[in-house]
Amino acid sequence: MAASSRSRPHPKKPSPSPSHLLPHDHDQLSCAAPSAPASNSHFHSASAAARGADTMDLPPQPPAAASYASPNPPASSSYTQSYPSSYTKFNTALNAGLLNPMSPPPLPLDKTRSSPTLFDMMANEQDYQPRAAAAPAPPHQHPHPHAPARSVDRQAMLQDRVAELIGSCSPGNQFNDSASSDVRLTLTSRDGLSLALCVHRHILVAHSRFFAAKLSDRWSKQQRSLPHIVEISDCDDVEVYVETLRLMYCKDLRRRLMREDVAKVLGILKVSAAIVFDAGVLSCLEYLEAAPWAEDDDEKVAALLTQLHLENSGAGEVLKRVSLELTPAVVTEEVETAPNCNATSNAGGGEEVLVRLLQVVLEGKDEKARREMKGLVSKMLRENSASRGGAISGDLRKESLYSACNGCLSLLHEQFVRAAGGDQSEVAQIARQADNLHWMLDILVERQIAEDFLRTWAMQSELAEIHGKVPAIHRYEVSRVTARLFVGVGKGQILVSKEARSQLLSTWLEPFYEDFGWMRRACKGLDRHLIEDGLSNTILTLPLATQQEILLAWFNRFLNSGEDCPNIQRGFEVWWRRAFWKRTAEPEQPPRLRITAICENS
């Protein structure tokens, strides 16, 4: 930073504006950026204005000089003269206490030093920070009083990007060729950015029905000189317009679009549809149909194609990627293979897909893959159930879920009977089917439809009787299902009658006690306290006499088993206080509701 005592060089004068951004005296054709084919487009010429026709003023064009130079502002005459540099440095160091009052002034700074020392920075404080009394520096003055600096920067960036686009054209391409062009097309954005291009009328007319209607032969003959001046105003993105116009000069549009991303192609598609550039629309749709998208682009593509109404141009093929559509033959085949399903509710095929995924996971062989896919399917079902209408058309019905549960329960019962009879060949299926039931129960609880599952499980008395005949290493997964039901009832997630709750405890509490030690040691991530609280709360929902019977039996078992028995001491304490504490104090009477009617005499 220079010291305030130094003189500042005067900036260079801005170079004259390029001719393609200056106002012209030729006949001009002005139109608004088309939002639909040939809609809201206003063309006017100077000759029509001379004949008394209504004209539309062209939007002001920012000066182009700012696109190429950003000169520093001239030095202001209001700057206050500062003290000499040597005196300032000495006085600052003296005030800072760095010098003895009787010492001589400091030596001049070494100009060859690459970076200042701390002493130099403190001594030159006045050079780095102007005096408070000095008048503030005037703001930068832009060469054009109506164009802010930010707009000039954006204009310069637009000029640079367009220069790169033009420079990337193949040799012999006539795009923006001023020597052979007969139309000077000015593109103006809604925020004031402007750009002039040299284009050819015959190319615009041949590729765009919008330009064919506006730049007709009749209109061309009415123009007195070349080049014709045309303006498109209110453009959403000037750069996208330039890209679209350049495609009219390309022989292989698809190859050119391969260099772009999905967002840019969507912008080109929107402009091509607005100016009725059929080849551009078709090429963009072919690109979107073949190119991969990110998941975030799905809604953008679907929204734009729906807005543009391009069904006759092949947009339906693109939309098939984001919408599930089954042909009548496929729907007929699905109904035949699943006659028990409701064809009306499954017309979209969503439930059939979900049932297939569910069945494949339940029958999977690889345990690691099964765990991963269970998490994936559970997430899909959760999102599908939470979203209105479902992310996939149709959702799993209660009957479909319980049909899968019944299949797993039947296989579990079959394998239990075989294992209890001494056939250990398929004993591993017990743990697999029990794990499947546990997963299905989680889905039912999350959807708040697990009441029928609890009633069915509570009636499996035969399964509970032969439970002790199967080795604990294979059967303990079954007790995880019972534990999940205890947690559901204890947290209020499953609401059933007291008869169903009593039957559940009567059937499965003893097998649960026997397997609790194995569950605690073998199940990774088992929340013991959650299960114990669930069991306590389930017992406490029963009548007091039933609570006493169950909790006294638990008290005896816990003293003999220790850690291999669930600790439901909290429930025991609650039962004890309910049963034996004397309530000496009278219960407080609830406040009476008093209603007073006031009648006003009329």
Coordinates of C-alpha atoms in Angstrom, one line a residue:
M1 CA 0.0 0.0 0.0
A2 CA 1.4 3.4 -1.0
A3 CA 1.8 6.2 1.5
S4 CA -0.7 9.0 1.5
S5 CA 2.0 11.5 0.6
R6 CA 2.8 9.8 -2.7
S7 CA 1.0 10.9 -5.9
R8 CA -1.3 8.5 -7.6
P9 CA -1.1 7.8 -11.3
H10 CA -4.1 8.9 -13.4
P11 CA -6.0 6.0 -14.9
K12 CA -6.1 5.4 -18.6
K13 CA -9.2 6.5 -20.4
P14 CA -11.6 3.7 -21.3
S15 CA -11.3 2.4 -24.8
P16 CA -14.1 3.2 -27.1
S17 CA -17.1 0.9 -27.1
P18 CA -17.1 -1.9 -29.7
S19 CA -19.4 -1.3 -32.5
H20 CA -21.5 -4.4 -31.9
L21 CA -22.8 -2.9 -28.6
L22 CA -23.4 0.7 -29.7
P23 CA -26.8 2.0 -30.9
H24 CA -27.3 1.7 -34.7
D25 CA -29.0 3.9 -37.2
H26 CA -30.2 1.0 -39.2
D27 CA -33.7 -0.3 -39.3
Q28 CA -34.2 -2.4 -36.1
L29 CA -36.3 -5.4 -35.3
S30 CA -37.1 -5.9 -31.6
C31 CA -38.8 -8.9 -29.9
A32 CA -39.2 -10.2 -26.4
A33 CA -37.7 -13.6 -25.5
P34 CA -40.3 -16.2 -26.5
S35 CA -41.6 -18.2 -23.6
A36 CA -43.6 -20.3 -26.0
P37 CA -43.5 -20.7 -29.8
A38 CA -44.2 -17.3 -31.3
S39 CA -45.9 -16.0 -28.2
N40 CA -45.6 -12.5 -26.8
S41 CA -43.0 -11.5 -29.4
H42 CA -43.1 -7.9 -30.6
F43 CA -41.1 -6.9 -33.7
H44 CA -40.8 -3.2 -34.6
S45 CA -38.8 -1.4 -37.2
A46 CA -37.8 2.3 -37.7
S47 CA -39.7 2.5 -40.9
A48 CA -42.9 1.4 -39.3
A49 CA -42.4 4.0 -36.6
A50 CA -42.0 6.7 -39.4
R51 CA -45.4 5.6 -40.7
G52 CA -47.0 6.2 -37.4
A53 CA -47.0 2.6 -36.0
D54 CA -46.6 1.9 -32.3
T55 CA -43.0 1.1 -31.4
M56 CA -41.4 -0.6 -28.4
D57 CA -38.3 1.1 -27.0
L58 CA -35.3 -1.2 -27.0
P59 CA -34.0 -1.9 -23.5
P60 CA -30.9 0.2 -22.7
Q61 CA -27.7 -1.5 -23.6
P62 CA -24.8 -1.3 -21.0
P63 CA -21.6 0.2 -22.4
A64 CA -19.1 -2.4 -23.6
A65 CA -16.1 -0.5 -22.6
A66 CA -16.5 -1.8 -19.0
S67 CA -16.3 -5.3 -20.3
Y68 CA -12.7 -4.9 -21.3
A69 CA -11.2 -2.5 -18.7
S70 CA -11.9 -1.6 -15.1
P71 CA -9.7 1.6 -14.6
N72 CA -8.9 2.9 -11.1
P73 CA -10.6 6.1 -10.2
P74 CA -8.7 9.3 -10.5
A75 CA -7.1 10.8 -7.5
S76 CA -9.4 13.1 -5.7
S77 CA -8.4 16.6 -5.0
S78 CA -10.1 16.4 -1.6
Y79 CA -7.2 14.3 -0.1
T80 CA -5.6 16.1 2.8
Q81 CA -1.8 16.7 2.5
S82 CA 0.0 14.4 5.0
Y83 CA 3.1 15.2 7.0
P84 CA 6.5 14.2 5.6
S85 CA 7.1 10.5 5.8
S86 CA 10.3 10.7 7.9
Y87 CA 8.6 12.9 10.5
T88 CA 5.5 10.6 10.6
K89 CA 7.6 7.5 11.2
F90 CA 9.6 9.1 13.9
N91 CA 6.6 10.6 15.7
T92 CA 4.7 7.3 15.6
A93 CA 7.6 5.3 17.0
L94 CA 8.1 7.9 19.7
N95 CA 4.5 7.8 20.8
A96 CA 4.6 4.0 20.9
G97 CA 7.5 4.1 23.4
L98 CA 9.9 2.4 21.0
L99 CA 12.5 5.3 21.0
N100 CA 14.3 7.3 23.6
P101 CA 13.2 11.0 23.4
M102 CA 16.8 12.0 23.0
S103 CA 17.6 9.4 20.3
P104 CA 18.0 10.5 16.6
P105 CA 15.3 9.8 14.0
P106 CA 15.3 6.3 12.6
L107 CA 17.2 5.4 9.5
P108 CA 15.3 5.2 6.2
L109 CA 13.7 1.8 5.6
D110 CA 15.5 -0.7 3.5
K111 CA 13.5 -0.8 0.3
T112 CA 15.0 -4.1 -0.7
R113 CA 13.4 -6.0 2.2
S114 CA 10.9 -8.5 1.0
S115 CA 8.5 -8.2 4.0
P116 CA 8.3 -5.5 6.7
T117 CA 9.3 -6.2 10.3
L118 CA 7.1 -5.5 13.3
F119 CA 9.0 -2.2 13.9
D120 CA 8.5 -1.2 10.3
M121 CA 4.8 -1.9 10.4
M122 CA 4.4 0.2 13.6
A123 CA 6.6 3.0 12.3
N124 CA 4.5 3.1 9.0
E125 CA 1.2 2.9 10.7
Q126 CA 0.2 6.3 9.2
D127 CA 1.1 5.0 5.8
Y128 CA -1.1 1.9 6.2
Q129 CA -4.0 3.7 7.8
P130 CA -4.9 7.2 6.7
R131 CA -5.4 9.9 9.3
A132 CA -8.8 10.2 10.9
A133 CA -9.0 13.8 9.9
A134 CA -8.3 13.1 6.3
A135 CA -11.4 13.1 4.0
P136 CA -12.5 9.6 3.0
A137 CA -11.6 8.4 -0.5
P138 CA -14.4 9.0 -3.0
P139 CA -16.1 5.8 -4.3
H140 CA -15.0 4.4 -7.6
Q141 CA -16.6 6.2 -10.4
H142 CA -17.9 3.9 -13.2
P143 CA -17.4 5.2 -16.7
H144 CA -21.2 4.9 -17.2
P145 CA -23.3 6.6 -14.5
H146 CA -26.2 4.1 -14.9
A147 CA -24.2 0.8 -14.9
P148 CA -23.2 -0.5 -11.5
A149 CA -19.8 -2.2 -11.1
R150 CA -21.3 -5.6 -10.4
S151 CA -23.2 -5.5 -13.7
V152 CA -20.0 -4.6 -15.5
D153 CA -18.3 -7.6 -14.0
R154 CA -21.1 -9.9 -15.0
Q155 CA -21.1 -8.3 -18.5
A156 CA -17.3 -9.0 -18.7
M157 CA -17.8 -12.6 -17.6
L158 CA -20.5 -13.1 -20.2
Q159 CA -18.3 -11.7 -22.9
D160 CA -15.5 -14.1 -21.8
R161 CA -17.8 -17.2 -21.8
V162 CA -19.2 -16.3 -25.2
A163 CA -15.7 -15.8 -26.5
E164 CA -14.9 -19.3 -25.3
L165 CA -18.0 -20.7 -27.0
I166 CA -17.1 -19.0 -30.3
G167 CA -13.5 -20.0 -30.0
S168 CA -14.5 -23.7 -29.6
C169 CA -16.3 -23.7 -33.0
S170 CA -14.8 -25.9 -35.7
P171 CA -12.9 -24.2 -38.5
G172 CA -15.2 -22.9 -41.3
N173 CA -18.1 -22.5 -38.9
Q174 CA -19.9 -19.2 -39.8
F175 CA -21.4 -18.6 -36.3
N176 CA -20.8 -15.0 -35.4
D177 CA -19.0 -14.3 -38.6
S178 CA -19.4 -10.6 -39.2
A179 CA -18.1 -10.8 -42.8
S180 CA -20.9 -13.1 -44.1
S181 CA -23.8 -12.4 -41.7
D182 CA -26.8 -10.3 -42.6
V183 CA -28.5 -10.1 -39.2
R184 CA -27.1 -8.6 -36.1
L185 CA -29.0 -10.2 -33.2
T186 CA -28.9 -8.6 -29.8
L187 CA -29.8 -10.7 -26.7
T188 CA -30.8 -8.9 -23.6
S189 CA -31.4 -10.5 -20.3
R190 CA -34.0 -9.5 -17.7
D191 CA -31.2 -8.1 -15.4
G192 CA -29.8 -5.9 -18.2
L193 CA -27.0 -8.0 -19.6
S194 CA -26.7 -7.5 -23.3
L195 CA -24.8 -9.3 -26.1
A196 CA -24.7 -8.8 -29.9
L197 CA -24.1 -11.7 -32.3
C198 CA -23.6 -11.8 -36.1
V199 CA -25.9 -14.5 -37.5
H200 CA -27.4 -15.5 -40.8
R201 CA -31.1 -15.1 -41.7
H202 CA -31.3 -18.1 -43.9
I203 CA -30.0 -20.4 -41.1
L204 CA -32.4 -19.0 -38.5
V205 CA -35.3 -19.3 -40.9
A206 CA -34.4 -22.9 -41.9
H207 CA -34.1 -24.2 -38.3
S208 CA -36.6 -22.2 -36.3
R209 CA -40.3 -21.7 -37.2
F210 CA -40.3 -18.8 -34.8
F211 CA -37.7 -16.9 -36.8
A212 CA -39.3 -18.1 -40.1
A213 CA -42.5 -16.3 -39.2
K214 CA -40.8 -13.1 -38.0
L215 CA -37.9 -12.9 -40.5
S216 CA -40.0 -13.6 -43.5
D217 CA -39.1 -12.6 -47.1
R218 CA -41.7 -9.8 -47.0
W219 CA -40.1 -8.4 -43.9
S220 CA -36.6 -8.7 -45.3
K221 CA -37.6 -6.8 -48.5
Q222 CA -38.9 -3.9 -46.4
Q223 CA -35.4 -3.4 -44.8
R224 CA -33.4 -0.7 -46.5
S225 CA -29.9 -1.8 -45.5
L226 CA -27.8 -4.6 -44.1
P227 CA -27.2 -6.0 -41.6
H228 CA -30.8 -6.3 -40.2
I229 CA -31.0 -5.3 -36.5
V230 CA -32.9 -7.8 -34.4
E231 CA -33.2 -7.8 -30.6
I232 CA -34.6 -10.5 -28.2
S233 CA -35.3 -9.1 -24.8
D234 CA -36.1 -10.6 -21.4
C235 CA -34.0 -13.7 -21.9
D236 CA -33.7 -16.0 -18.9
D237 CA -30.1 -16.9 -19.7
V238 CA -28.2 -15.2 -22.5
E239 CA -25.5 -17.8 -22.5
V240 CA -28.1 -20.6 -23.1
Y241 CA -29.5 -18.6 -26.0
V242 CA -26.1 -18.4 -27.5
E243 CA -25.6 -22.2 -27.1
T244 CA -28.9 -22.8 -28.8
L245 CA -28.2 -20.5 -31.7
R246 CA -24.8 -22.2 -32.1
L247 CA -26.5 -25.6 -32.4
M248 CA -28.2 -24.3 -35.6
Y249 CA -24.7 -24.1 -37.2
C250 CA -23.7 -27.7 -36.1
K251 CA -24.1 -30.7 -38.3
D252 CA -24.1 -33.3 -35.5
L253 CA -26.2 -31.9 -32.6
R254 CA -26.1 -35.0 -30.5
R255 CA -22.3 -35.1 -30.5
R256 CA -22.2 -31.5 -29.5
L257 CA -24.6 -32.0 -26.6
M258 CA -22.5 -34.9 -25.3
R259 CA -20.2 -32.3 -23.8
E260 CA -22.9 -30.7 -21.7
D261 CA -24.5 -31.7 -18.4
V262 CA -28.1 -32.3 -17.7
A263 CA -28.8 -28.8 -16.4
K264 CA -27.4 -27.1 -19.5
V265 CA -29.3 -29.5 -21.8
L266 CA -32.5 -28.7 -20.0
G267 CA -31.9 -25.0 -20.6
I268 CA -31.2 -25.5 -24.3
L269 CA -34.4 -27.7 -24.5
K270 CA -36.4 -24.8 -23.0
V271 CA -35.1 -22.3 -25.5
S272 CA -35.4 -24.7 -28.4
A273 CA -39.0 -25.3 -27.6
A274 CA -39.7 -21.5 -27.3
I275 CA -38.2 -20.7 -30.7
V276 CA -39.7 -23.9 -32.2
F277 CA -36.2 -25.3 -33.0
D278 CA -37.4 -28.9 -33.7
A279 CA -34.0 -30.4 -34.4
G280 CA -32.7 -28.9 -31.1
V281 CA -35.7 -30.3 -29.2
L282 CA -35.3 -33.8 -30.6
S283 CA -31.6 -33.8 -29.9
C284 CA -32.1 -32.7 -26.3
L285 CA -34.8 -35.4 -25.7
E286 CA -32.5 -38.1 -27.2
Y287 CA -29.7 -36.9 -24.9
L288 CA -32.0 -37.0 -21.8
E289 CA -33.3 -40.4 -22.7
A290 CA -29.8 -41.9 -23.1
A291 CA -27.6 -40.0 -20.6
P292 CA -27.4 -40.9 -16.9
W293 CA -29.0 -38.5 -14.3
A294 CA -28.4 -37.7 -10.7
E295 CA -31.3 -38.3 -8.5
D296 CA -31.7 -34.6 -7.9
D297 CA -32.4 -34.1 -11.7
D298 CA -35.4 -36.3 -11.7
E299 CA -37.9 -33.7 -10.6
K300 CA -36.3 -31.0 -12.8
V301 CA -36.6 -33.1 -15.9
A302 CA -40.1 -34.3 -15.2
A303 CA -41.3 -30.7 -14.3
L304 CA -39.8 -29.2 -17.5
L305 CA -41.1 -31.9 -19.9
T306 CA -44.6 -31.6 -18.3
Q307 CA -44.5 -27.8 -18.6
L308 CA -43.4 -27.8 -22.3
H309 CA -46.0 -30.4 -23.4
L310 CA -43.7 -32.3 -25.8
E311 CA -45.6 -35.5 -25.9
N312 CA -45.5 -35.6 -29.7
S313 CA -41.7 -35.1 -29.8
G314 CA -40.8 -38.2 -27.7
A315 CA -40.9 -36.7 -24.2
G316 CA -42.9 -39.7 -23.0
E317 CA -39.9 -42.0 -23.6
V318 CA -37.8 -39.8 -21.3
L319 CA -40.5 -39.6 -18.6
K320 CA -40.7 -43.5 -18.5
R321 CA -37.4 -43.3 -16.5
V322 CA -39.1 -41.5 -13.6
S323 CA -42.6 -42.9 -13.8
L324 CA -43.7 -46.6 -13.5
E325 CA -45.8 -47.6 -16.4
L326 CA -46.7 -51.3 -17.1
T327 CA -48.1 -52.5 -20.4
P328 CA -51.5 -54.3 -20.4
A329 CA -49.7 -57.7 -21.0
V330 CA -47.5 -57.3 -17.9
V331 CA -50.5 -56.3 -15.8
T332 CA -52.4 -59.4 -17.0
E333 CA -49.5 -61.6 -16.2
E334 CA -49.2 -60.2 -12.7
V335 CA -52.9 -60.7 -12.0
E336 CA -52.7 -64.4 -13.2
T337 CA -49.7 -65.2 -11.1
A338 CA -51.2 -63.5 -8.0
P339 CA -55.0 -64.2 -8.1
N340 CA -55.5 -63.4 -4.5
C341 CA -54.4 -59.8 -5.0
N342 CA -56.8 -57.0 -5.6
A343 CA -56.2 -56.0 -9.2
T344 CA -57.9 -52.7 -8.8
S345 CA -55.7 -51.5 -6.0
N346 CA -52.6 -52.8 -7.7
A347 CA -53.1 -51.3 -11.1
G348 CA -49.8 -49.4 -10.9
G349 CA -47.9 -52.5 -10.1
G350 CA -46.4 -51.0 -6.9
E351 CA -47.6 -53.6 -4.5
E352 CA -46.5 -56.5 -6.7
V353 CA -43.0 -55.0 -6.8
L354 CA -42.9 -54.6 -3.0
V355 CA -44.2 -58.1 -2.3
R356 CA -41.5 -59.5 -4.6
L357 CA -38.8 -57.6 -2.8
L358 CA -40.1 -58.7 0.5
Q359 CA -40.3 -62.3 -0.5
V360 CA -36.8 -62.3 -2.0
V361 CA -35.4 -60.9 1.2
L362 CA -37.2 -63.5 3.3
E363 CA -35.9 -66.4 1.1
G364 CA -32.3 -65.1 0.8
K365 CA -29.4 -67.4 1.6
D366 CA -26.5 -65.0 2.3
E367 CA -26.9 -63.6 5.8
K368 CA -24.8 -60.5 5.2
A369 CA -26.7 -59.6 2.1
R370 CA -30.0 -60.3 3.8
R371 CA -29.2 -57.8 6.6
E372 CA -28.2 -55.1 4.1
M373 CA -31.3 -55.6 1.9
K374 CA -33.6 -55.7 5.0
G375 CA -32.4 -52.2 5.9
L376 CA -32.9 -51.1 2.3
V377 CA -36.4 -52.5 2.0
S378 CA -37.4 -51.2 5.4
K379 CA -36.3 -47.7 4.4
M380 CA -38.2 -47.9 1.1
L381 CA -41.4 -49.1 2.9
R382 CA -41.0 -46.3 5.5
E383 CA -40.6 -43.6 2.8
N384 CA -43.4 -45.1 0.8
S385 CA -45.8 -45.1 3.7
A386 CA -44.8 -41.6 4.9
S387 CA -45.2 -39.9 1.5
R388 CA -48.7 -39.0 0.4
G389 CA -49.7 -41.2 -2.5
G390 CA -46.5 -43.2 -2.1
A391 CA -43.2 -42.9 -3.8
I392 CA -44.3 -46.0 -5.8
S393 CA -47.9 -46.1 -7.0
G394 CA -49.6 -48.4 -4.5
D395 CA -48.4 -49.6 -1.1
L396 CA -48.3 -52.9 0.8
R397 CA -51.6 -53.8 2.2
K398 CA -52.1 -55.4 5.6
E399 CA -53.2 -58.7 4.0
S400 CA -49.9 -58.9 2.0
L401 CA -47.8 -58.3 5.1
Y402 CA -49.7 -60.9 7.2
S403 CA -49.5 -63.4 4.3
A404 CA -45.7 -63.2 4.4
C405 CA -45.8 -63.5 8.2
N406 CA -47.9 -66.6 8.1
G407 CA -45.6 -68.2 5.6
C408 CA -42.6 -67.6 7.9
L409 CA -44.5 -68.9 10.9
S410 CA -45.5 -72.1 9.1
L411 CA -41.9 -72.8 8.1
L412 CA -40.8 -72.1 11.7
H413 CA -43.3 -74.5 13.1
E414 CA -42.3 -77.2 10.7
Q415 CA -38.6 -76.8 11.5
F416 CA -39.3 -76.8 15.2
V417 CA -41.2 -80.1 15.0
R418 CA -38.4 -81.7 13.0
A419 CA -35.7 -80.4 15.4
A420 CA -37.7 -81.6 18.4
G421 CA -38.0 -85.0 16.9
G422 CA -34.2 -85.3 16.4
D423 CA -33.8 -84.2 12.8
Q424 CA -31.1 -81.6 12.9
S425 CA -30.5 -81.3 9.1
E426 CA -32.4 -78.0 8.7
V427 CA -32.1 -76.7 12.2
A428 CA -30.5 -73.5 11.0
Q429 CA -33.8 -72.6 9.4
I430 CA -35.3 -72.0 12.8
A431 CA -33.0 -69.0 13.5
R432 CA -33.6 -67.7 9.9
Q433 CA -37.4 -67.9 10.1
A434 CA -37.4 -66.4 13.6
D435 CA -35.3 -63.5 12.3
N436 CA -37.7 -63.0 9.4
L437 CA -40.6 -62.9 11.9
H438 CA -38.8 -60.3 14.0
W439 CA -38.2 -58.1 10.9
M440 CA -41.8 -58.4 9.8
L441 CA -43.0 -57.6 13.3
D442 CA -40.9 -54.4 13.2
I443 CA -42.7 -53.4 10.0
L444 CA -46.1 -54.1 11.5
V445 CA -45.4 -52.2 14.6
E446 CA -44.1 -49.2 12.6
R447 CA -47.4 -49.2 10.7
Q448 CA -49.4 -49.7 13.8
I449 CA -51.1 -53.0 12.7
A450 CA -49.3 -55.5 14.9
E451 CA -52.3 -56.5 17.1
D452 CA -53.2 -59.5 15.0
F453 CA -49.6 -60.7 15.1
L454 CA -49.6 -60.6 18.9
R455 CA -52.9 -62.6 19.1
T456 CA -51.5 -65.2 16.6
W457 CA -48.2 -65.5 18.5
A458 CA -50.0 -65.9 21.8
M459 CA -51.9 -68.9 20.5
Q460 CA -48.8 -70.8 19.5
S461 CA -49.0 -73.1 22.5
E462 CA -47.7 -76.2 20.6
L463 CA -44.7 -74.3 19.6
A464 CA -44.0 -73.2 23.1
E465 CA -44.4 -76.7 24.5
I466 CA -41.7 -78.2 22.2
H467 CA -39.5 -75.1 22.7
G468 CA -37.4 -76.8 25.4
K469 CA -36.7 -79.8 23.2
V470 CA -34.7 -77.7 20.7
P471 CA -31.1 -76.7 21.5
A472 CA -30.9 -73.2 22.9
I473 CA -28.3 -72.2 20.4
H474 CA -30.9 -72.6 17.7
R475 CA -34.1 -71.5 19.5
Y476 CA -33.1 -68.3 21.3
E477 CA -33.9 -66.2 18.2
V478 CA -37.6 -67.2 18.7
S479 CA -37.5 -65.4 22.1
R480 CA -36.4 -62.2 20.4
V481 CA -39.9 -62.1 18.8
T482 CA -41.5 -62.5 22.2
A483 CA -39.2 -59.7 23.6
R484 CA -40.2 -57.4 20.7
L485 CA -43.9 -57.9 21.6
F486 CA -43.1 -57.1 25.2
V487 CA -41.5 -53.9 24.2
G488 CA -44.4 -53.0 21.9
V489 CA -47.0 -53.5 24.6
G490 CA -44.9 -51.8 27.2
K491 CA -44.4 -48.7 25.1
G492 CA -48.0 -48.5 24.0
Q493 CA -47.2 -49.4 20.4
I494 CA -49.5 -52.5 20.5
L495 CA -52.9 -52.2 22.1
V496 CA -54.8 -55.4 22.7
S497 CA -57.2 -56.7 25.3
K498 CA -56.1 -58.0 28.7
E499 CA -57.0 -61.5 27.7
A500 CA -54.5 -61.4 24.8
R501 CA -51.8 -59.9 27.0
S502 CA -52.4 -62.6 29.7
Q503 CA -52.3 -65.3 27.1
L504 CA -49.1 -63.9 25.6
L505 CA -47.4 -64.1 29.1
S506 CA -48.9 -67.5 29.9
T507 CA -47.6 -69.0 26.7
W508 CA -44.2 -67.4 26.1
L509 CA -42.9 -66.1 29.5
E510 CA -41.2 -69.3 30.6
P511 CA -39.5 -69.9 27.2
F512 CA -38.4 -66.3 27.3
Y513 CA -36.8 -66.7 30.8
E514 CA -35.0 -69.8 29.6
D515 CA -33.5 -68.1 26.5
F516 CA -32.7 -64.7 28.1
G517 CA -29.1 -65.7 29.0
W518 CA -28.4 -66.8 25.4
M519 CA -30.0 -63.6 24.1
R520 CA -27.9 -61.5 26.3
R521 CA -24.6 -63.2 25.3
A522 CA -25.3 -64.0 21.6
C523 CA -27.3 -61.0 20.3
K524 CA -25.1 -58.0 19.5
G525 CA -26.6 -54.7 20.3
L526 CA -29.3 -56.2 22.5
D527 CA -30.8 -53.4 24.7
R528 CA -31.4 -55.4 27.9
H529 CA -32.9 -52.5 29.8
L530 CA -35.4 -51.8 27.0
I531 CA -36.6 -55.4 27.1
E532 CA -36.8 -55.4 30.9
D533 CA -38.8 -52.2 31.0
G534 CA -41.1 -53.6 28.3
L535 CA -41.7 -56.8 30.3
S536 CA -42.4 -54.8 33.5
N537 CA -44.9 -52.5 31.9
T538 CA -46.6 -55.5 30.2
I539 CA -47.1 -57.2 33.5
L540 CA -48.3 -54.0 35.2
T541 CA -51.1 -53.7 32.6
L542 CA -52.8 -56.8 34.1
P543 CA -55.0 -57.1 37.1
L544 CA -53.3 -56.8 40.5
A545 CA -53.8 -60.5 41.3
T546 CA -52.2 -61.6 38.0
Q547 CA -49.3 -59.2 38.6
Q548 CA -48.7 -60.8 42.1
E549 CA -48.6 -64.3 40.7
I550 CA -46.2 -63.4 37.9
L551 CA -43.9 -61.2 39.9
L552 CA -43.5 -63.6 42.9
A553 CA -42.5 -66.4 40.5
W554 CA -40.0 -64.0 38.9
F555 CA -38.6 -63.2 42.3
N556 CA -37.8 -66.8 43.0
R557 CA -36.3 -67.3 39.5
F558 CA -34.1 -64.2 39.7
L559 CA -32.6 -65.3 43.0
N560 CA -31.5 -68.6 41.5
S561 CA -30.5 -67.5 38.0
G562 CA -29.0 -64.0 38.5
E563 CA -27.8 -62.5 35.2
D564 CA -29.5 -65.1 33.1
C565 CA -32.9 -63.8 34.2
P566 CA -34.3 -60.4 33.3
N567 CA -34.3 -57.9 36.1
I568 CA -37.7 -56.4 36.5
Q569 CA -37.2 -55.1 39.9
R570 CA -38.9 -51.7 39.0
G571 CA -42.1 -53.5 38.1
F572 CA -41.9 -55.5 41.3
E573 CA -41.6 -52.3 43.4
V574 CA -44.6 -50.7 41.6
W575 CA -46.7 -53.8 42.3
W576 CA -45.6 -53.8 46.0
R577 CA -46.7 -50.2 46.5
R578 CA -50.0 -50.8 44.7
A579 CA -50.8 -53.9 46.7
F580 CA -49.6 -53.2 50.3
W581 CA -49.2 -49.5 50.9
K582 CA -52.0 -48.0 53.0
R583 CA -53.4 -44.9 51.7
T584 CA -54.1 -43.1 54.9
A585 CA -54.7 -39.7 53.4
E586 CA -58.1 -39.0 51.8
P587 CA -57.8 -38.5 48.1
E588 CA -58.3 -35.0 47.0
Q589 CA -61.7 -34.2 45.6
P590 CA -61.6 -32.9 42.1
P591 CA -62.8 -29.4 41.7
R592 CA -66.5 -29.2 40.9
L593 CA -67.6 -27.6 37.7
R594 CA -69.8 -24.6 38.3
I595 CA -72.0 -23.2 35.5
T596 CA -73.6 -19.9 36.0
A597 CA -76.3 -18.6 33.7
I598 CA -76.8 -14.9 33.4
C599 CA -80.0 -13.6 31.9
E600 CA -80.2 -10.0 30.8
N601 CA -83.5 -8.3 30.7
S602 CA -84.2 -6.9 27.3

